[in-house]
Amino acid sequence: QAVLTQPASLSASPGASGSLTCTLRSDINVDAHRIYWYQQKPGSPPHYLLRYRSDSDKELGSGVPSRFSGSKNSSANVGILVISALQSEDEGDYYCMIWHSSAWVFGGGTKLTVL
Amino acid sequence: EVQLEQSGAGVRKPGESLKISCQFSGDSLTKFWIAWVRQMPGKGLEYMGVIYPDDSDTRYGPSFQGQVTISADKSIRVAYLQWSSLKASDTAIYYCAKSSKVGINWGFDSWGQGTLVTVSS
């Protein structure tokens, strides 16, 4: 089982909110990890969005709109990226990342379509 | 502002060697970790390893140990990724990225523009 699992795709309407999930393998406690989120658009490098561990330990990347936020569902062992008021420019691939067993691990990525 | 400037695209034949670079600018950048990340065509991001330029402490991701060499020259603020014998499966875009804080377990807040490596006979 993969360390981090993300749904391959997500579609949402402009103006709506979208929740992108990052499920940690059952033996890895989501509450013990900082989860990083990156956005990547075609032909561009990944762009740092935010880091979330808890409401008291979080950071929004420089220049990232406040429409982007992080959260967790501890009971489901899931990290969540919430994008409110979706815009067409939010389309792209989104990756989560954690530090696990002395190495960085990426999720497989979610392709977000706004239509 | 922190900038990571990567070397240009490289085309090699299988079995050839290659060394690509990541020039980092900004204050105290030798005090952060620089990572290398692979993205194969149409695929996701894969962590390859990190280096602390200040003392060249290097750690490799489990899939890349022994496959590549990561190094740095702090005097000229450059990190390197090199192969001694390329394979067609090494065809990918390679990104360097900088840790957001001083500490190996702090994620990346700046990325280079990527270097396309093509290995083909």
PDB file of C-alpha atoms in Angstrom:
ATOM      1  CA  GLN A   1       0.000   0.000   0.000  1.00  0.00           C
ATOM      2  CA  ALA A   2       1.336   3.432  -0.912  1.00  0.00           C
ATOM      3  CA  VAL A   3       2.441   5.791   1.851  1.00  0.00           C
ATOM      4  CA  LEU A   4       0.254   8.620   0.471  1.00  0.00           C
ATOM      5  CA  THR A   5      -2.823   8.094  -1.698  1.00  0.00           C
ATOM      6  CA  GLN A   6      -4.530  10.844  -3.666  1.00  0.00           C
ATOM      7  CA  PRO A   7      -7.515  10.493  -5.991  1.00  0.00           C
ATOM      8  CA  ALA A   8      -6.374  10.687  -9.590  1.00  0.00           C
ATOM      9  CA  SER A   9      -8.852  13.398 -10.531  1.00  0.00           C
ATOM     10  CA  LEU A  10     -11.385  15.828  -9.180  1.00  0.00           C
ATOM     11  CA  SER A  11     -13.835  18.062 -11.001  1.00  0.00           C
ATOM     12  CA  ALA A  12     -15.570  21.069  -9.499  1.00  0.00           C
ATOM     13  CA  SER A  13     -17.485  24.105 -10.656  1.00  0.00           C
ATOM     14  CA  PRO A  14     -16.219  27.677 -10.674  1.00  0.00           C
ATOM     15  CA  GLY A  15     -17.104  29.443  -7.441  1.00  0.00           C
ATOM     16  CA  ALA A  16     -17.525  26.204  -5.525  1.00  0.00           C
ATOM     17  CA  SER A  17     -15.166  24.805  -2.917  1.00  0.00           C
ATOM     18  CA  GLY A  18     -12.987  21.814  -3.629  1.00  0.00           C
ATOM     19  CA  SER A  19     -11.410  19.419  -1.143  1.00  0.00           C
ATOM     20  CA  LEU A  20      -8.384  17.451  -2.260  1.00  0.00           C
ATOM     21  CA  THR A  21      -7.514  14.540  -0.026  1.00  0.00           C
ATOM     22  CA  CYS A  22      -4.265  12.855   0.862  1.00  0.00           C
ATOM     23  CA  THR A  23      -4.754   9.571   2.710  1.00  0.00           C
ATOM     24  CA  LEU A  24      -1.884   8.296   4.791  1.00  0.00           C
ATOM     25  CA  ARG A  25      -1.171   4.596   5.037  1.00  0.00           C
ATOM     26  CA  SER A  26      -2.883   3.182   8.083  1.00  0.00           C
ATOM     27  CA  ASP A  27       0.357   2.714  10.063  1.00  0.00           C
ATOM     28  CA  ILE A  28       1.301   6.388   9.655  1.00  0.00           C
ATOM     29  CA  ASN A  29      -0.467   8.839  11.961  1.00  0.00           C
ATOM     30  CA  VAL A  30      -1.603  11.973  10.133  1.00  0.00           C
ATOM     31  CA  ASP A  31      -1.522  13.999  13.348  1.00  0.00           C
ATOM     32  CA  ALA A  32       2.222  13.431  13.683  1.00  0.00           C
ATOM     33  CA  HIS A  33       3.093  14.900  10.289  1.00  0.00           C
ATOM     34  CA  ARG A  34       3.390  18.228   8.573  1.00  0.00           C
ATOM     35  CA  ILE A  35       1.663  17.869   5.224  1.00  0.00           C
ATOM     36  CA  TYR A  36       2.930  19.965   2.339  1.00  0.00           C
ATOM     37  CA  TRP A  37       0.838  20.801  -0.722  1.00  0.00           C
ATOM     38  CA  TYR A  38       2.099  21.761  -4.169  1.00  0.00           C
ATOM     39  CA  GLN A  39       0.364  22.904  -7.324  1.00  0.00           C
ATOM     40  CA  GLN A  40       1.805  22.149 -10.727  1.00  0.00           C
ATOM     41  CA  LYS A  41       0.568  23.518 -14.013  1.00  0.00           C
ATOM     42  CA  PRO A  42       1.577  22.040 -17.392  1.00  0.00           C
ATOM     43  CA  GLY A  43       5.096  22.972 -18.394  1.00  0.00           C
ATOM     44  CA  SER A  44       5.891  24.568 -15.022  1.00  0.00           C
ATOM     45  CA  PRO A  45       7.673  23.434 -11.890  1.00  0.00           C
ATOM     46  CA  PRO A  46       5.705  22.659  -8.744  1.00  0.00           C
ATOM     47  CA  HIS A  47       4.657  25.665  -6.705  1.00  0.00           C
ATOM     48  CA  TYR A  48       4.534  25.623  -2.903  1.00  0.00           C
ATOM     49  CA  LEU A  49       1.009  26.264  -1.611  1.00  0.00           C
ATOM     50  CA  LEU A  50       1.036  25.553   2.088  1.00  0.00           C
ATOM     51  CA  ARG A  51       2.079  23.424   4.995  1.00  0.00           C
ATOM     52  CA  TYR A  52      -0.388  22.102   7.578  1.00  0.00           C
ATOM     53  CA  ARG A  53       0.122  20.157  10.764  1.00  0.00           C
ATOM     54  CA  SER A  54      -2.469  21.757  13.004  1.00  0.00           C
ATOM     55  CA  ASP A  55      -4.285  25.066  13.305  1.00  0.00           C
ATOM     56  CA  SER A  56      -1.396  26.275  15.447  1.00  0.00           C
ATOM     57  CA  ASP A  57       1.290  24.918  13.116  1.00  0.00           C
ATOM     58  CA  LYS A  58       0.596  25.937   9.556  1.00  0.00           C
ATOM     59  CA  GLU A  59       1.960  28.210   6.863  1.00  0.00           C
ATOM     60  CA  LEU A  60       0.595  29.622   3.640  1.00  0.00           C
ATOM     61  CA  GLY A  61       3.172  29.965   0.896  1.00  0.00           C
ATOM     62  CA  SER A  62       4.344  33.383  -0.182  1.00  0.00           C
ATOM     63  CA  GLY A  63       1.823  35.023  -2.489  1.00  0.00           C
ATOM     64  CA  VAL A  64      -0.669  32.167  -2.193  1.00  0.00           C
ATOM     65  CA  PRO A  65      -4.264  33.402  -1.913  1.00  0.00           C
ATOM     66  CA  SER A  66      -6.088  32.796   1.345  1.00  0.00           C
ATOM     67  CA  ARG A  67      -8.609  30.758  -0.680  1.00  0.00           C
ATOM     68  CA  PHE A  68      -6.168  27.894  -0.138  1.00  0.00           C
ATOM     69  CA  SER A  69      -6.135  26.265   3.274  1.00  0.00           C
ATOM     70  CA  GLY A  70      -5.180  23.008   4.908  1.00  0.00           C
ATOM     71  CA  SER A  71      -6.886  20.739   7.370  1.00  0.00           C
ATOM     72  CA  LYS A  72      -6.938  17.160   8.583  1.00  0.00           C
ATOM     73  CA  ASN A  73      -9.489  14.475   9.286  1.00  0.00           C
ATOM     74  CA  SER A  74      -7.763  12.554  12.036  1.00  0.00           C
ATOM     75  CA  SER A  75     -10.349   9.807  12.252  1.00  0.00           C
ATOM     76  CA  ALA A  76      -9.902   9.040   8.543  1.00  0.00           C
ATOM     77  CA  ASN A  77      -6.130   9.631   8.670  1.00  0.00           C
ATOM     78  CA  VAL A  78      -6.386  12.161   5.852  1.00  0.00           C
ATOM     79  CA  GLY A  79      -4.781  15.483   5.046  1.00  0.00           C
ATOM     80  CA  ILE A  80      -6.977  17.908   3.123  1.00  0.00           C
ATOM     81  CA  LEU A  81      -6.319  20.855   0.840  1.00  0.00           C
ATOM     82  CA  VAL A  82      -9.362  23.108   0.610  1.00  0.00           C
ATOM     83  CA  ILE A  83      -9.703  25.576  -2.216  1.00  0.00           C
ATOM     84  CA  SER A  84     -12.618  27.945  -1.848  1.00  0.00           C
ATOM     85  CA  ALA A  85     -14.197  30.017  -4.601  1.00  0.00           C
ATOM     86  CA  LEU A  86     -12.614  27.901  -7.321  1.00  0.00           C
ATOM     87  CA  GLN A  87     -11.341  29.683 -10.382  1.00  0.00           C
ATOM     88  CA  SER A  88     -10.318  28.373 -13.780  1.00  0.00           C
ATOM     89  CA  GLU A  89      -6.704  29.268 -12.945  1.00  0.00           C
ATOM     90  CA  ASP A  90      -6.782  26.684 -10.142  1.00  0.00           C
ATOM     91  CA  GLU A  91      -6.748  23.886 -12.700  1.00  0.00           C
ATOM     92  CA  GLY A  92      -3.648  21.749 -12.464  1.00  0.00           C
ATOM     93  CA  ASP A  93      -2.053  18.872 -10.624  1.00  0.00           C
ATOM     94  CA  TYR A  94      -1.849  18.910  -6.853  1.00  0.00           C
ATOM     95  CA  TYR A  95       0.623  16.888  -4.807  1.00  0.00           C
ATOM     96  CA  CYS A  96       0.859  16.234  -1.092  1.00  0.00           C
ATOM     97  CA  MET A  97       4.147  15.405   0.601  1.00  0.00           C
ATOM     98  CA  ILE A  98       5.341  14.237   4.022  1.00  0.00           C
ATOM     99  CA  TRP A  99       8.624  13.362   5.682  1.00  0.00           C
ATOM    100  CA  HIS A 100       8.499   9.643   6.499  1.00  0.00           C
ATOM    101  CA  SER A 101      11.220   7.161   7.440  1.00  0.00           C
ATOM    102  CA  SER A 102      13.948   9.762   6.798  1.00  0.00           C
ATOM    103  CA  ALA A 103      12.796  10.521   3.277  1.00  0.00           C
ATOM    104  CA  TRP A 104      10.328  12.763   1.495  1.00  0.00           C
ATOM    105  CA  VAL A 105       7.324  10.991   0.048  1.00  0.00           C
ATOM    106  CA  PHE A 106       4.936  12.423  -2.534  1.00  0.00           C
ATOM    107  CA  GLY A 107       1.394  11.395  -3.185  1.00  0.00           C
ATOM    108  CA  GLY A 108       0.575  10.368  -6.727  1.00  0.00           C
ATOM    109  CA  GLY A 109      -1.150  13.674  -7.429  1.00  0.00           C
ATOM    110  CA  THR A 110      -4.695  14.812  -8.170  1.00  0.00           C
ATOM    111  CA  LYS A 111      -5.644  16.475 -11.439  1.00  0.00           C
ATOM    112  CA  LEU A 112      -8.113  19.249 -10.653  1.00  0.00           C
ATOM    113  CA  THR A 113     -10.499  20.367 -13.375  1.00  0.00           C
ATOM    114  CA  VAL A 114     -12.633  23.445 -12.909  1.00  0.00           C
ATOM    115  CA  LEU A 115     -15.608  23.464 -15.250  1.00  0.00           C
TER     116      LEU A 115
ATOM    117  CA  GLU B   1      14.244  36.586  -3.223  1.00  0.00           C
ATOM    118  CA  VAL B   2      15.543  33.051  -3.432  1.00  0.00           C
ATOM    119  CA  GLN B   3      16.206  31.779  -6.912  1.00  0.00           C
ATOM    120  CA  LEU B   4      17.205  28.360  -8.128  1.00  0.00           C
ATOM    121  CA  GLU B   5      18.562  28.354 -11.676  1.00  0.00           C
ATOM    122  CA  GLN B   6      19.063  24.984 -13.316  1.00  0.00           C
ATOM    123  CA  SER B   7      21.297  24.029 -16.221  1.00  0.00           C
ATOM    124  CA  GLY B   8      19.895  23.487 -19.678  1.00  0.00           C
ATOM    125  CA  ALA B   9      18.429  20.367 -21.243  1.00  0.00           C
ATOM    126  CA  GLY B  10      20.730  17.430 -21.887  1.00  0.00           C
ATOM    127  CA  VAL B  11      20.571  14.704 -24.525  1.00  0.00           C
ATOM    128  CA  ARG B  12      22.713  11.623 -24.091  1.00  0.00           C
ATOM    129  CA  LYS B  13      22.977   8.057 -25.317  1.00  0.00           C
ATOM    130  CA  PRO B  14      22.508   5.089 -23.011  1.00  0.00           C
ATOM    131  CA  GLY B  15      25.678   4.386 -21.072  1.00  0.00           C
ATOM    132  CA  GLU B  16      26.914   7.986 -21.197  1.00  0.00           C
ATOM    133  CA  SER B  17      27.461  10.196 -18.190  1.00  0.00           C
ATOM    134  CA  LEU B  18      25.810  13.486 -17.329  1.00  0.00           C
ATOM    135  CA  LYS B  19      26.020  16.122 -14.603  1.00  0.00           C
ATOM    136  CA  ILE B  20      23.316  18.760 -14.216  1.00  0.00           C
ATOM    137  CA  SER B  21      23.409  21.730 -11.906  1.00  0.00           C
ATOM    138  CA  CYS B  22      21.290  23.985  -9.709  1.00  0.00           C
ATOM    139  CA  GLN B  23      22.655  27.441  -8.952  1.00  0.00           C
ATOM    140  CA  PHE B  24      21.135  28.957  -5.849  1.00  0.00           C
ATOM    141  CA  SER B  25      21.207  32.636  -4.961  1.00  0.00           C
ATOM    142  CA  GLY B  26      20.233  34.501  -1.827  1.00  0.00           C
ATOM    143  CA  ASP B  27      21.562  34.964   1.659  1.00  0.00           C
ATOM    144  CA  SER B  28      22.675  31.976   3.716  1.00  0.00           C
ATOM    145  CA  LEU B  29      21.486  29.482   1.170  1.00  0.00           C
ATOM    146  CA  THR B  30      24.271  27.111   2.127  1.00  0.00           C
ATOM    147  CA  LYS B  31      22.353  26.716   5.414  1.00  0.00           C
ATOM    148  CA  PHE B  32      19.385  25.034   3.755  1.00  0.00           C
ATOM    149  CA  TRP B  33      18.873  21.637   2.212  1.00  0.00           C
ATOM    150  CA  ILE B  34      18.679  21.327  -1.567  1.00  0.00           C
ATOM    151  CA  ALA B  35      16.666  18.404  -2.900  1.00  0.00           C
ATOM    152  CA  TRP B  36      16.434  16.750  -6.283  1.00  0.00           C
ATOM    153  CA  VAL B  37      13.075  15.530  -7.552  1.00  0.00           C
ATOM    154  CA  ARG B  38      12.364  13.468 -10.667  1.00  0.00           C
ATOM    155  CA  GLN B  39       9.289  13.704 -12.863  1.00  0.00           C
ATOM    156  CA  MET B  40       9.086  11.118 -15.612  1.00  0.00           C
ATOM    157  CA  PRO B  41       6.983  11.945 -18.689  1.00  0.00           C
ATOM    158  CA  GLY B  42       3.344  12.261 -17.720  1.00  0.00           C
ATOM    159  CA  LYS B  43       4.012  11.040 -14.187  1.00  0.00           C
ATOM    160  CA  GLY B  44       4.191  12.381 -10.640  1.00  0.00           C
ATOM    161  CA  LEU B  45       6.976  13.691  -8.451  1.00  0.00           C
ATOM    162  CA  GLU B  46       9.631  11.394  -6.961  1.00  0.00           C
ATOM    163  CA  TYR B  47      12.097  12.349  -4.253  1.00  0.00           C
ATOM    164  CA  MET B  48      15.680  11.481  -5.166  1.00  0.00           C
ATOM    165  CA  GLY B  49      17.721  12.911  -2.326  1.00  0.00           C
ATOM    166  CA  VAL B  50      18.949  16.015  -0.536  1.00  0.00           C
ATOM    167  CA  ILE B  51      22.217  17.749   0.219  1.00  0.00           C
ATOM    168  CA  TYR B  52      23.213  20.332   2.833  1.00  0.00           C
ATOM    169  CA  PRO B  53      25.632  22.514   0.852  1.00  0.00           C
ATOM    170  CA  ASP B  54      27.321  23.909   3.941  1.00  0.00           C
ATOM    171  CA  ASP B  55      28.942  20.561   4.786  1.00  0.00           C
ATOM    172  CA  SER B  56      27.807  18.358   1.850  1.00  0.00           C
ATOM    173  CA  ASP B  57      25.842  16.018   4.117  1.00  0.00           C
ATOM    174  CA  THR B  58      23.865  13.968   1.573  1.00  0.00           C
ATOM    175  CA  ARG B  59      20.928  11.601   1.923  1.00  0.00           C
ATOM    176  CA  TYR B  60      19.369   9.546  -0.856  1.00  0.00           C
ATOM    177  CA  GLY B  61      15.831   8.367  -1.378  1.00  0.00           C
ATOM    178  CA  PRO B  62      15.493   4.580  -1.211  1.00  0.00           C
ATOM    179  CA  SER B  63      14.930   4.194  -4.949  1.00  0.00           C
ATOM    180  CA  PHE B  64      17.928   6.277  -5.953  1.00  0.00           C
ATOM    181  CA  GLN B  65      20.721   5.163  -3.640  1.00  0.00           C
ATOM    182  CA  GLY B  66      23.563   3.967  -5.846  1.00  0.00           C
ATOM    183  CA  GLN B  67      21.848   5.183  -9.019  1.00  0.00           C
ATOM    184  CA  VAL B  68      22.895   8.840  -8.926  1.00  0.00           C
ATOM    185  CA  THR B  69      25.359  11.080  -7.115  1.00  0.00           C
ATOM    186  CA  ILE B  70      24.365  14.337  -5.464  1.00  0.00           C
ATOM    187  CA  SER B  71      27.060  16.869  -4.647  1.00  0.00           C
ATOM    188  CA  ALA B  72      27.512  20.589  -4.042  1.00  0.00           C
ATOM    189  CA  ASP B  73      30.111  23.336  -4.157  1.00  0.00           C
ATOM    190  CA  LYS B  74      29.151  25.897  -1.568  1.00  0.00           C
ATOM    191  CA  SER B  75      31.851  28.334  -2.689  1.00  0.00           C
ATOM    192  CA  ILE B  76      29.996  28.879  -5.959  1.00  0.00           C
ATOM    193  CA  ARG B  77      26.532  28.011  -4.580  1.00  0.00           C
ATOM    194  CA  VAL B  78      25.817  25.111  -6.887  1.00  0.00           C
ATOM    195  CA  ALA B  79      24.290  21.705  -6.301  1.00  0.00           C
ATOM    196  CA  TYR B  80      24.782  18.863  -8.770  1.00  0.00           C
ATOM    197  CA  LEU B  81      23.057  15.672  -9.826  1.00  0.00           C
ATOM    198  CA  GLN B  82      25.061  13.231 -11.863  1.00  0.00           C
ATOM    199  CA  TRP B  83      24.843   9.876 -13.550  1.00  0.00           C
ATOM    200  CA  SER B  84      27.793   7.692 -14.537  1.00  0.00           C
ATOM    201  CA  SER B  85      25.863   5.458 -16.923  1.00  0.00           C
ATOM    202  CA  LEU B  86      22.490   6.700 -18.125  1.00  0.00           C
ATOM    203  CA  LYS B  87      19.567   4.464 -19.064  1.00  0.00           C
ATOM    204  CA  ALA B  88      16.618   5.248 -21.279  1.00  0.00           C
ATOM    205  CA  SER B  89      14.452   5.117 -18.142  1.00  0.00           C
ATOM    206  CA  ASP B  90      16.351   8.137 -16.782  1.00  0.00           C
ATOM    207  CA  THR B  91      14.510  10.293 -19.328  1.00  0.00           C
ATOM    208  CA  ALA B  92      12.666  12.824 -17.180  1.00  0.00           C
ATOM    209  CA  ILE B  93      12.533  16.386 -15.931  1.00  0.00           C
ATOM    210  CA  TYR B  94      14.679  16.906 -12.859  1.00  0.00           C
ATOM    211  CA  TYR B  95      13.918  19.669 -10.401  1.00  0.00           C
ATOM    212  CA  CYS B  96      15.974  21.071  -7.578  1.00  0.00           C
ATOM    213  CA  ALA B  97      14.152  22.537  -4.593  1.00  0.00           C
ATOM    214  CA  LYS B  98      15.135  24.336  -1.414  1.00  0.00           C
ATOM    215  CA  SER B  99      13.997  23.511   2.098  1.00  0.00           C
ATOM    216  CA  SER B 100      11.822  26.164   3.738  1.00  0.00           C
ATOM    217  CA  LYS B 101      13.789  26.134   6.999  1.00  0.00           C
ATOM    218  CA  VAL B 102      17.073  24.892   8.360  1.00  0.00           C
ATOM    219  CA  GLY B 103      16.307  21.255   8.944  1.00  0.00           C
ATOM    220  CA  ILE B 104      16.140  18.196   6.753  1.00  0.00           C
ATOM    221  CA  ASN B 105      12.483  17.557   7.565  1.00  0.00           C
ATOM    222  CA  TRP B 106      11.196  20.925   6.430  1.00  0.00           C
ATOM    223  CA  GLY B 107       9.581  20.833   3.008  1.00  0.00           C
ATOM    224  CA  PHE B 108      10.435  22.828  -0.091  1.00  0.00           C
ATOM    225  CA  ASP B 109       9.344  26.407  -0.692  1.00  0.00           C
ATOM    226  CA  SER B 110      11.314  27.242  -3.839  1.00  0.00           C
ATOM    227  CA  TRP B 111      11.846  25.182  -6.969  1.00  0.00           C
ATOM    228  CA  GLY B 112      14.125  25.447  -9.969  1.00  0.00           C
ATOM    229  CA  GLN B 113      12.642  25.600 -13.447  1.00  0.00           C
ATOM    230  CA  GLY B 114      13.583  21.986 -14.166  1.00  0.00           C
ATOM    231  CA  THR B 115      16.103  20.298 -16.451  1.00  0.00           C
ATOM    232  CA  LEU B 116      14.905  17.926 -19.162  1.00  0.00           C
ATOM    233  CA  VAL B 117      17.188  14.932 -19.563  1.00  0.00           C
ATOM    234  CA  THR B 118      16.624  12.774 -22.636  1.00  0.00           C
ATOM    235  CA  VAL B 119      18.407   9.460 -22.980  1.00  0.00           C
ATOM    236  CA  SER B 120      18.030   7.894 -26.398  1.00  0.00           C
ATOM    237  CA  SER B 121      20.123   5.903 -28.804  1.00  0.00           C
TER     238      SER B 121
END
